[in-house]
PDB file of C-alpha atoms and ligand atoms in Angstrom:
ATOM      1  CA  MET A   1      -6.947  17.725  -3.148  1.00  0.00           C
ATOM      2  CA  CYS A   2      -5.978  20.209  -0.565  1.00  0.00           C
ATOM      3  CA  GLY A   3      -3.097  21.636   1.415  1.00  0.00           C
ATOM      4  CA  ILE A   4       0.205  20.198   2.575  1.00  0.00           C
ATOM      5  CA  VAL A   5       2.998  21.832   4.598  1.00  0.00           C
ATOM      6  CA  GLY A   6       6.023  20.065   6.116  1.00  0.00           C
ATOM      7  CA  TYR A   7       8.978  21.479   8.056  1.00  0.00           C
ATOM      8  CA  VAL A   8      12.297  20.216   9.481  1.00  0.00           C
ATOM      9  CA  GLY A   9      14.766  22.686  10.924  1.00  0.00           C
ATOM     10  CA  LYS A  10      15.838  24.527  14.028  1.00  0.00           C
ATOM     11  CA  HIS A  11      12.637  26.458  14.741  1.00  0.00           C
ATOM     12  CA  LYS A  12       9.418  25.341  16.395  1.00  0.00           C
ATOM     13  CA  ALA A  13       7.570  23.548  13.626  1.00  0.00           C
ATOM     14  CA  ALA A  14       3.919  24.007  14.698  1.00  0.00           C
ATOM     15  CA  PRO A  15       3.562  27.829  14.314  1.00  0.00           C
ATOM     16  CA  LEU A  16       5.292  27.741  10.905  1.00  0.00           C
ATOM     17  CA  ILE A  17       3.044  24.922   9.744  1.00  0.00           C
ATOM     18  CA  LEU A  18      -0.121  26.664  10.956  1.00  0.00           C
ATOM     19  CA  GLU A  19       0.953  29.843   9.171  1.00  0.00           C
ATOM     20  CA  GLY A  20       1.520  27.813   5.990  1.00  0.00           C
ATOM     21  CA  LEU A  21      -1.903  26.159   6.304  1.00  0.00           C
ATOM     22  CA  LYS A  22      -3.549  29.574   6.587  1.00  0.00           C
ATOM     23  CA  ARG A  23      -1.891  30.622   3.334  1.00  0.00           C
ATOM     24  CA  LEU A  24      -3.464  27.563   1.682  1.00  0.00           C
ATOM     25  CA  GLU A  25      -6.979  28.233   2.997  1.00  0.00           C
ATOM     26  CA  TYR A  26      -8.006  29.940  -0.253  1.00  0.00           C
ATOM     27  CA  ARG A  27      -8.005  26.510  -1.934  1.00  0.00           C
ATOM     28  CA  GLY A  28     -10.997  25.377   0.164  1.00  0.00           C
ATOM     29  CA  TYR A  29     -10.995  22.490   2.648  1.00  0.00           C
ATOM     30  CA  ASP A  30     -13.134  20.868   5.338  1.00  0.00           C
ATOM     31  CA  SER A  31     -10.689  19.870   8.119  1.00  0.00           C
ATOM     32  CA  ALA A  32      -7.165  20.594   9.268  1.00  0.00           C
ATOM     33  CA  GLY A  33      -4.491  18.828  11.285  1.00  0.00           C
ATOM     34  CA  VAL A  34      -0.879  18.924  12.384  1.00  0.00           C
ATOM     35  CA  ALA A  35       1.685  16.374  13.652  1.00  0.00           C
ATOM     36  CA  VAL A  36       4.903  17.264  15.453  1.00  0.00           C
ATOM     37  CA  TRP A  37       7.753  14.984  16.506  1.00  0.00           C
ATOM     38  CA  HIS A  38       9.271  15.766  19.892  1.00  0.00           C
ATOM     39  CA  ASP A  39      11.291  13.721  22.367  1.00  0.00           C
ATOM     40  CA  GLY A  40      10.523  10.363  20.752  1.00  0.00           C
ATOM     41  CA  LYS A  41       6.783  11.018  20.451  1.00  0.00           C
ATOM     42  CA  PHE A  42       4.319  12.210  17.854  1.00  0.00           C
ATOM     43  CA  THR A  43       1.774  14.783  18.985  1.00  0.00           C
ATOM     44  CA  ILE A  44      -1.159  15.017  16.611  1.00  0.00           C
ATOM     45  CA  ALA A  45      -4.036  17.510  16.621  1.00  0.00           C
ATOM     46  CA  LYS A  46      -6.788  17.410  14.012  1.00  0.00           C
ATOM     47  CA  LYS A  47     -10.187  19.041  13.752  1.00  0.00           C
ATOM     48  CA  ALA A  48     -13.060  19.212  11.321  1.00  0.00           C
ATOM     49  CA  GLY A  49     -13.663  22.821  10.270  1.00  0.00           C
ATOM     50  CA  ARG A  50     -11.403  25.833   9.917  1.00  0.00           C
ATOM     51  CA  VAL A  51      -7.678  26.153  10.640  1.00  0.00           C
ATOM     52  CA  ALA A  52      -8.806  28.546  13.420  1.00  0.00           C
ATOM     53  CA  ASN A  53     -10.421  25.536  15.203  1.00  0.00           C
ATOM     54  CA  LEU A  54      -7.136  23.669  14.959  1.00  0.00           C
ATOM     55  CA  GLU A  55      -5.271  26.706  16.302  1.00  0.00           C
ATOM     56  CA  LYS A  56      -7.586  26.795  19.330  1.00  0.00           C
ATOM     57  CA  GLU A  57      -6.925  23.100  19.909  1.00  0.00           C
ATOM     58  CA  THR A  58      -3.130  23.424  19.551  1.00  0.00           C
ATOM     59  CA  ALA A  59      -3.008  26.490  21.846  1.00  0.00           C
ATOM     60  CA  ARG A  60      -3.919  24.114  24.701  1.00  0.00           C
ATOM     61  CA  MET A  61      -1.161  21.624  23.753  1.00  0.00           C
ATOM     62  CA  ARG A  62       2.607  21.731  24.019  1.00  0.00           C
ATOM     63  CA  LEU A  63       3.765  21.373  20.424  1.00  0.00           C
ATOM     64  CA  THR A  64       7.454  22.068  20.891  1.00  0.00           C
ATOM     65  CA  GLY A  65       9.163  19.910  18.235  1.00  0.00           C
ATOM     66  CA  ASN A  66      11.328  21.118  15.341  1.00  0.00           C
ATOM     67  CA  SER A  67       9.870  18.757  12.757  1.00  0.00           C
ATOM     68  CA  GLY A  68       6.290  18.356  11.699  1.00  0.00           C
ATOM     69  CA  MET A  69       3.654  18.518   9.023  1.00  0.00           C
ATOM     70  CA  GLY A  70       0.160  19.909   8.522  1.00  0.00           C
ATOM     71  CA  HIS A  71      -2.755  19.263   6.194  1.00  0.00           C
ATOM     72  CA  THR A  72      -6.011  20.781   5.071  1.00  0.00           C
ATOM     73  CA  ARG A  73      -8.362  18.050   3.876  1.00  0.00           C
ATOM     74  CA  TRP A  74     -11.015  17.955   1.212  1.00  0.00           C
ATOM     75  CA  ALA A  75     -12.775  14.684   2.034  1.00  0.00           C
ATOM     76  CA  THR A  76     -13.045  12.054  -0.694  1.00  0.00           C
ATOM     77  CA  HIS A  77     -13.214   8.867   1.429  1.00  0.00           C
ATOM     78  CA  GLY A  78     -15.150   9.139   4.686  1.00  0.00           C
ATOM     79  CA  GLY A  79     -17.119  12.009   6.208  1.00  0.00           C
ATOM     80  CA  VAL A  80     -15.886  15.307   7.589  1.00  0.00           C
ATOM     81  CA  THR A  81     -14.901  14.205  11.108  1.00  0.00           C
ATOM     82  CA  ASP A  82     -11.947  14.726  13.438  1.00  0.00           C
ATOM     83  CA  ALA A  83     -11.017  11.031  13.057  1.00  0.00           C
ATOM     84  CA  ASN A  84     -10.920  11.244   9.247  1.00  0.00           C
ATOM     85  CA  ALA A  85      -8.800  14.432   9.249  1.00  0.00           C
ATOM     86  CA  HIS A  86      -5.067  14.059   8.593  1.00  0.00           C
ATOM     87  CA  PRO A  87      -2.377  13.361   9.827  1.00  0.00           C
ATOM     88  CA  HIS A  88      -3.033   9.648  10.284  1.00  0.00           C
ATOM     89  CA  LEU A  89      -0.905   7.449  12.511  1.00  0.00           C
ATOM     90  CA  SER A  90      -0.232   3.779  11.710  1.00  0.00           C
ATOM     91  CA  SER A  91      -1.706   1.368  14.251  1.00  0.00           C
ATOM     92  CA  ASP A  92       1.813   0.372  15.407  1.00  0.00           C
ATOM     93  CA  GLY A  93       2.479   4.085  16.113  1.00  0.00           C
ATOM     94  CA  GLN A  94       5.569   4.189  13.862  1.00  0.00           C
ATOM     95  CA  ILE A  95       4.420   6.155  10.805  1.00  0.00           C
ATOM     96  CA  ALA A  96       2.500   9.432  10.453  1.00  0.00           C
ATOM     97  CA  LEU A  97       1.129  10.505   7.077  1.00  0.00           C
ATOM     98  CA  ILE A  98      -0.621  13.377   5.318  1.00  0.00           C
ATOM     99  CA  HIS A  99      -2.003  12.856   1.833  1.00  0.00           C
ATOM    100  CA  ASN A 100      -3.623  14.792  -0.976  1.00  0.00           C
ATOM    101  CA  GLY A 101      -5.373  12.656  -3.573  1.00  0.00           C
ATOM    102  CA  VAL A 102      -7.167   9.333  -3.866  1.00  0.00           C
ATOM    103  CA  ILE A 103      -5.835   5.784  -3.368  1.00  0.00           C
ATOM    104  CA  GLU A 104      -7.921   3.687  -5.753  1.00  0.00           C
ATOM    105  CA  ASN A 105      -6.861   0.216  -4.591  1.00  0.00           C
ATOM    106  CA  PHE A 106      -7.205   0.947  -0.866  1.00  0.00           C
ATOM    107  CA  ASN A 107      -9.826  -1.789  -0.324  1.00  0.00           C
ATOM    108  CA  SER A 108      -7.572  -4.707  -1.285  1.00  0.00           C
ATOM    109  CA  MET A 109      -4.695  -3.175   0.719  1.00  0.00           C
ATOM    110  CA  LYS A 110      -6.958  -2.812   3.746  1.00  0.00           C
ATOM    111  CA  LYS A 111      -8.030  -6.471   3.557  1.00  0.00           C
ATOM    112  CA  PHE A 112      -4.376  -7.522   3.393  1.00  0.00           C
ATOM    113  CA  LEU A 113      -3.384  -5.287   6.326  1.00  0.00           C
ATOM    114  CA  LEU A 114      -6.248  -6.585   8.492  1.00  0.00           C
ATOM    115  CA  THR A 115      -4.817 -10.108   8.076  1.00  0.00           C
ATOM    116  CA  LYS A 116      -1.480  -8.723   9.355  1.00  0.00           C
ATOM    117  CA  GLY A 117      -3.069  -7.258  12.494  1.00  0.00           C
ATOM    118  CA  TYR A 118      -3.178  -3.569  11.492  1.00  0.00           C
ATOM    119  CA  GLN A 119      -6.196  -1.652  12.779  1.00  0.00           C
ATOM    120  CA  PHE A 120      -8.124   1.335  11.462  1.00  0.00           C
ATOM    121  CA  LEU A 121      -9.654   4.295  13.268  1.00  0.00           C
ATOM    122  CA  SER A 122     -10.921   6.216  10.214  1.00  0.00           C
ATOM    123  CA  GLU A 123     -12.810   5.595   6.988  1.00  0.00           C
ATOM    124  CA  THR A 124     -10.083   7.058   4.790  1.00  0.00           C
ATOM    125  CA  ASP A 125      -7.955   5.650   1.979  1.00  0.00           C
ATOM    126  CA  THR A 126      -5.071   7.622   3.537  1.00  0.00           C
ATOM    127  CA  GLU A 127      -5.003   5.596   6.763  1.00  0.00           C
ATOM    128  CA  VAL A 128      -4.669   2.433   4.651  1.00  0.00           C
ATOM    129  CA  LEU A 129      -1.627   3.899   2.885  1.00  0.00           C
ATOM    130  CA  CYS A 130      -0.194   4.935   6.261  1.00  0.00           C
ATOM    131  CA  ASN A 131      -0.449   1.376   7.600  1.00  0.00           C
ATOM    132  CA  LEU A 132       0.975  -0.082   4.394  1.00  0.00           C
ATOM    133  CA  ILE A 133       4.060   2.141   4.782  1.00  0.00           C
ATOM    134  CA  ALA A 134       4.327   0.950   8.401  1.00  0.00           C
ATOM    135  CA  TYR A 135       4.114  -2.673   7.199  1.00  0.00           C
ATOM    136  CA  HIS A 136       6.974  -2.197   4.701  1.00  0.00           C
ATOM    137  CA  TYR A 137       8.981  -0.163   7.211  1.00  0.00           C
ATOM    138  CA  ALA A 138       8.753  -2.911   9.842  1.00  0.00           C
ATOM    139  CA  LYS A 139       9.985  -5.468   7.282  1.00  0.00           C
ATOM    140  CA  GLU A 140      12.856  -3.356   5.926  1.00  0.00           C
ATOM    141  CA  PRO A 141      16.290  -4.287   7.333  1.00  0.00           C
ATOM    142  CA  VAL A 142      18.666  -1.482   8.364  1.00  0.00           C
ATOM    143  CA  ASN A 143      20.759  -0.644   5.322  1.00  0.00           C
ATOM    144  CA  SER A 144      23.956   1.296   5.834  1.00  0.00           C
ATOM    145  CA  ASP A 145      23.849   2.912   2.360  1.00  0.00           C
ATOM    146  CA  GLU A 146      20.380   4.363   2.367  1.00  0.00           C
ATOM    147  CA  SER A 147      17.678   5.218   4.895  1.00  0.00           C
ATOM    148  CA  ARG A 148      15.280   2.290   5.393  1.00  0.00           C
ATOM    149  CA  PHE A 149      12.570   4.921   5.816  1.00  0.00           C
ATOM    150  CA  VAL A 150      12.985   6.074   2.187  1.00  0.00           C
ATOM    151  CA  ILE A 151      13.245   2.501   0.910  1.00  0.00           C
ATOM    152  CA  ALA A 152      10.034   1.506   2.710  1.00  0.00           C
ATOM    153  CA  VAL A 153       8.091   4.473   1.269  1.00  0.00           C
ATOM    154  CA  ARG A 154       9.307   3.685  -2.268  1.00  0.00           C
ATOM    155  CA  LYS A 155       8.394  -0.001  -1.926  1.00  0.00           C
ATOM    156  CA  THR A 156       4.924   0.910  -0.677  1.00  0.00           C
ATOM    157  CA  LEU A 157       4.246   3.373  -3.485  1.00  0.00           C
ATOM    158  CA  LEU A 158       5.035   0.729  -6.111  1.00  0.00           C
ATOM    159  CA  HIS A 159       1.779  -0.960  -4.958  1.00  0.00           C
ATOM    160  CA  VAL A 160      -0.377   2.162  -5.066  1.00  0.00           C
ATOM    161  CA  GLU A 161      -2.913   2.941  -7.794  1.00  0.00           C
ATOM    162  CA  GLY A 162      -4.304   6.458  -7.725  1.00  0.00           C
ATOM    163  CA  THR A 163      -3.010   9.945  -7.033  1.00  0.00           C
ATOM    164  CA  TYR A 164      -0.976  11.260  -4.156  1.00  0.00           C
ATOM    165  CA  GLY A 165       1.061  14.065  -2.729  1.00  0.00           C
ATOM    166  CA  ILE A 166       2.291  12.711   0.598  1.00  0.00           C
ATOM    167  CA  VAL A 167       4.520  13.652   3.503  1.00  0.00           C
ATOM    168  CA  VAL A 168       5.627  10.865   5.835  1.00  0.00           C
ATOM    169  CA  MET A 169       7.312  10.928   9.245  1.00  0.00           C
ATOM    170  CA  ALA A 170       8.751   7.918  11.100  1.00  0.00           C
ATOM    171  CA  LEU A 171       8.924   7.777  14.885  1.00  0.00           C
ATOM    172  CA  ASP A 172      12.536   6.598  14.905  1.00  0.00           C
ATOM    173  CA  ALA A 173      13.709   8.986  12.159  1.00  0.00           C
ATOM    174  CA  PRO A 174      13.608  12.390  13.907  1.00  0.00           C
ATOM    175  CA  GLY A 175      14.361  15.424  11.747  1.00  0.00           C
ATOM    176  CA  GLU A 176      13.488  13.571   8.544  1.00  0.00           C
ATOM    177  CA  LEU A 177      10.574  13.898   6.140  1.00  0.00           C
ATOM    178  CA  VAL A 178       9.910  11.688   3.152  1.00  0.00           C
ATOM    179  CA  THR A 179       7.668  13.162   0.510  1.00  0.00           C
ATOM    180  CA  ALA A 180       6.446  11.879  -2.870  1.00  0.00           C
ATOM    181  CA  ARG A 181       3.986  12.761  -5.581  1.00  0.00           C
ATOM    182  CA  LYS A 182       1.910  11.368  -8.414  1.00  0.00           C
ATOM    183  CA  GLY A 183      -0.712  13.639  -9.933  1.00  0.00           C
ATOM    184  CA  SER A 184      -0.730  16.072  -7.005  1.00  0.00           C
ATOM    185  CA  PRO A 185       1.727  18.984  -6.835  1.00  0.00           C
ATOM    186  CA  LEU A 186       4.551  19.258  -4.277  1.00  0.00           C
ATOM    187  CA  ILE A 187       7.329  21.826  -3.949  1.00  0.00           C
ATOM    188  CA  LEU A 188      10.433  21.524  -1.765  1.00  0.00           C
ATOM    189  CA  GLY A 189      11.769  24.630  -0.021  1.00  0.00           C
ATOM    190  CA  ILE A 190      15.526  24.663   0.568  1.00  0.00           C
ATOM    191  CA  GLY A 191      16.250  27.025   3.454  1.00  0.00           C
ATOM    192  CA  ASP A 192      19.194  27.910   5.662  1.00  0.00           C
ATOM    193  CA  GLY A 193      19.428  24.932   8.048  1.00  0.00           C
ATOM    194  CA  GLU A 194      15.825  24.015   7.326  1.00  0.00           C
ATOM    195  CA  SER A 195      13.854  22.205   4.653  1.00  0.00           C
ATOM    196  CA  LEU A 196      10.197  22.524   3.781  1.00  0.00           C
ATOM    197  CA  VAL A 197       7.639  20.941   1.520  1.00  0.00           C
ATOM    198  CA  ALA A 198       4.253  22.245   0.432  1.00  0.00           C
ATOM    199  CA  SER A 199       1.534  21.676  -2.107  1.00  0.00           C
ATOM    200  CA  ASP A 200       1.721  25.350  -3.131  1.00  0.00           C
ATOM    201  CA  VAL A 201       4.674  27.725  -3.071  1.00  0.00           C
ATOM    202  CA  SER A 202       2.691  30.388  -1.180  1.00  0.00           C
ATOM    203  CA  ALA A 203       2.923  28.238   1.969  1.00  0.00           C
ATOM    204  CA  ILE A 204       6.749  28.328   2.075  1.00  0.00           C
ATOM    205  CA  VAL A 205       7.905  31.453   0.258  1.00  0.00           C
ATOM    206  CA  SER A 206       8.030  33.447   3.518  1.00  0.00           C
ATOM    207  CA  ARG A 207      10.912  31.159   4.623  1.00  0.00           C
ATOM    208  CA  THR A 208      12.825  30.523   1.417  1.00  0.00           C
ATOM    209  CA  GLN A 209      12.768  31.448  -2.241  1.00  0.00           C
ATOM    210  CA  SER A 210      14.927  28.447  -3.278  1.00  0.00           C
ATOM    211  CA  VAL A 211      12.568  25.714  -4.397  1.00  0.00           C
ATOM    212  CA  VAL A 212      12.576  22.390  -6.204  1.00  0.00           C
ATOM    213  CA  TYR A 213       9.456  21.294  -8.083  1.00  0.00           C
ATOM    214  CA  LEU A 214       9.007  17.577  -7.476  1.00  0.00           C
ATOM    215  CA  ASN A 215       7.940  15.545 -10.528  1.00  0.00           C
ATOM    216  CA  ASP A 216       5.470  12.666 -10.672  1.00  0.00           C
ATOM    217  CA  GLY A 217       7.095   9.401  -9.593  1.00  0.00           C
ATOM    218  CA  GLU A 218       9.752  11.106  -7.453  1.00  0.00           C
ATOM    219  CA  VAL A 219      10.460  10.584  -3.757  1.00  0.00           C
ATOM    220  CA  ALA A 220      12.365  13.196  -1.735  1.00  0.00           C
ATOM    221  CA  HIS A 221      14.177  12.755   1.566  1.00  0.00           C
ATOM    222  CA  LEU A 222      14.488  15.971   3.586  1.00  0.00           C
ATOM    223  CA  THR A 223      16.590  16.768   6.641  1.00  0.00           C
ATOM    224  CA  PRO A 224      17.359  20.271   7.986  1.00  0.00           C
ATOM    225  CA  GLN A 225      20.727  20.289   6.165  1.00  0.00           C
ATOM    226  CA  SER A 226      20.117  18.227   3.034  1.00  0.00           C
ATOM    227  CA  PHE A 227      17.711  16.832   0.505  1.00  0.00           C
ATOM    228  CA  SER A 228      17.917  14.061  -2.070  1.00  0.00           C
ATOM    229  CA  ILE A 229      15.509  12.799  -4.698  1.00  0.00           C
ATOM    230  CA  THR A 230      15.078   9.344  -6.213  1.00  0.00           C
ATOM    231  CA  THR A 231      12.571   7.736  -8.544  1.00  0.00           C
ATOM    232  CA  LEU A 232      10.189   5.038  -7.305  1.00  0.00           C
ATOM    233  CA  ASN A 233      12.653   2.481  -8.712  1.00  0.00           C
ATOM    234  CA  ALA A 234      15.535   4.021  -6.714  1.00  0.00           C
ATOM    235  CA  GLY A 235      17.102   5.854  -9.672  1.00  0.00           C
ATOM    236  CA  GLU A 236      19.017   8.995  -8.682  1.00  0.00           C
ATOM    237  CA  VAL A 237      17.514  12.343  -9.709  1.00  0.00           C
ATOM    238  CA  SER A 238      19.643  15.493 -10.143  1.00  0.00           C
ATOM    239  CA  PRO A 239      17.416  18.227  -8.747  1.00  0.00           C
ATOM    240  CA  VAL A 240      17.068  21.676 -10.296  1.00  0.00           C
ATOM    241  CA  VAL A 241      16.843  24.450  -7.691  1.00  0.00           C
ATOM    242  CA  ASP A 242      14.669  27.356  -8.917  1.00  0.00           C
ATOM    243  CA  GLN A 243      14.391  30.820  -7.412  1.00  0.00           C
ATOM    244  CA  VAL A 244      10.895  32.130  -6.755  1.00  0.00           C
ATOM    245  CA  THR A 245      10.858  35.699  -8.019  1.00  0.00           C
ATOM    246  CA  TRP A 246       8.095  37.041  -5.779  1.00  0.00           C
ATOM    247  CA  ALA A 247       7.957  37.611  -2.045  1.00  0.00           C
ATOM    248  CA  ILE A 248       5.122  36.759   0.328  1.00  0.00           C
ATOM    249  CA  THR A 249       4.073  40.444   0.531  1.00  0.00           C
ATOM    250  CA  ASP A 250       3.126  40.180  -3.174  1.00  0.00           C
ATOM    251  CA  ALA A 251       0.460  37.635  -2.182  1.00  0.00           C
ATOM    252  CA  GLU A 252      -0.997  39.726   0.645  1.00  0.00           C
ATOM    253  CA  LEU A 253      -3.773  42.328   0.602  1.00  0.00           C
ATOM    254  CA  ASN A 254      -1.416  45.209   1.547  1.00  0.00           C
ATOM    255  CA  GLY A 255      -4.229  47.349   2.967  1.00  0.00           C
ATOM    256  CA  TYR A 256      -6.826  46.463   0.295  1.00  0.00           C
ATOM    257  CA  THR A 257      -9.964  44.597   1.374  1.00  0.00           C
ATOM    258  CA  HIS A 258     -10.057  42.291  -1.676  1.00  0.00           C
ATOM    259  CA  PHE A 259      -7.537  40.757  -4.078  1.00  0.00           C
ATOM    260  CA  MET A 260      -9.609  41.896  -7.100  1.00  0.00           C
TER     261      MET A 260
HETATM  262  N1  LIG B   1      -8.559  10.881   0.065  1.00  0.00           N
HETATM  263  C1  LIG B   1      -8.101  11.516   1.256  1.00  0.00           C
HETATM  264  C2  LIG B   1      -9.218  11.678   2.258  1.00  0.00           C
HETATM  265  O1  LIG B   1     -10.374  11.598   1.922  1.00  0.00           O
HETATM  266  C3  LIG B   1      -7.396  12.835   0.977  1.00  0.00           C
HETATM  267  C4  LIG B   1      -8.327  13.941   0.527  1.00  0.00           C
HETATM  268  C5  LIG B   1      -7.565  15.248   0.159  1.00  0.00           C
HETATM  269  O2  LIG B   1      -6.955  15.294  -0.908  1.00  0.00           O
HETATM  270  O3  LIG B   1      -7.625  16.205   0.960  1.00  0.00           O
HETATM  271  O4  LIG B   1      -8.939  11.887   3.418  1.00  0.00           O
END
């Protein structure tokens, strides 16, 4: 289970996400990737190896969007390859996903999705979950009361056995992230005109010290100006906003060569 960083706001997402991923490197990982939404398109870069490899790759690309997400992977399903790195994109191009954890019932879901015409480019359990969200999203009618994006993620997760910390983006929901957890930590960062999510507070504390610790079985919907949390069964959750009492400089070397 490795690193997750997501951002929606007014700044360029990619540099903030890459900075967050670097702060999570200490956890160990084998690949890294980033997805950014811009002008009705997802741009995805992912590489086996260090975040520095990913940075080299993204330096050659124009990643100009204000919403995005990044991941450092520790492979559980499928080898350490660029194709298996996250983010994954659903085969209809509508849903992008990063995931920490293990989807235990991915085989039966994959068989079902193949009968529905979904295709797979990786060996991961995560890509199966990504396509299952896309399947539910395509079926979900527009509902004036609540985002169909959130509803589709909740419906999908009711079928999942295993552990997950996920961040999801939808092509036609710019400036929105949906994030959920079961057995894998996630923290929301509530900033000034921006919202963040990460698997570890160190990835977001340089932008905000107001955080919400997501609980197992909760799904959060983030936009630059707002956030809301529901349970998997659509129950409302009243979030508690905590203040982190340390600053990012407390987690840096400050001239020393080692932390110890
Ligand atoms: N099971 C997923 C994979 O193998 C996620 C691994 C992780 O937690 O980084 O890609």
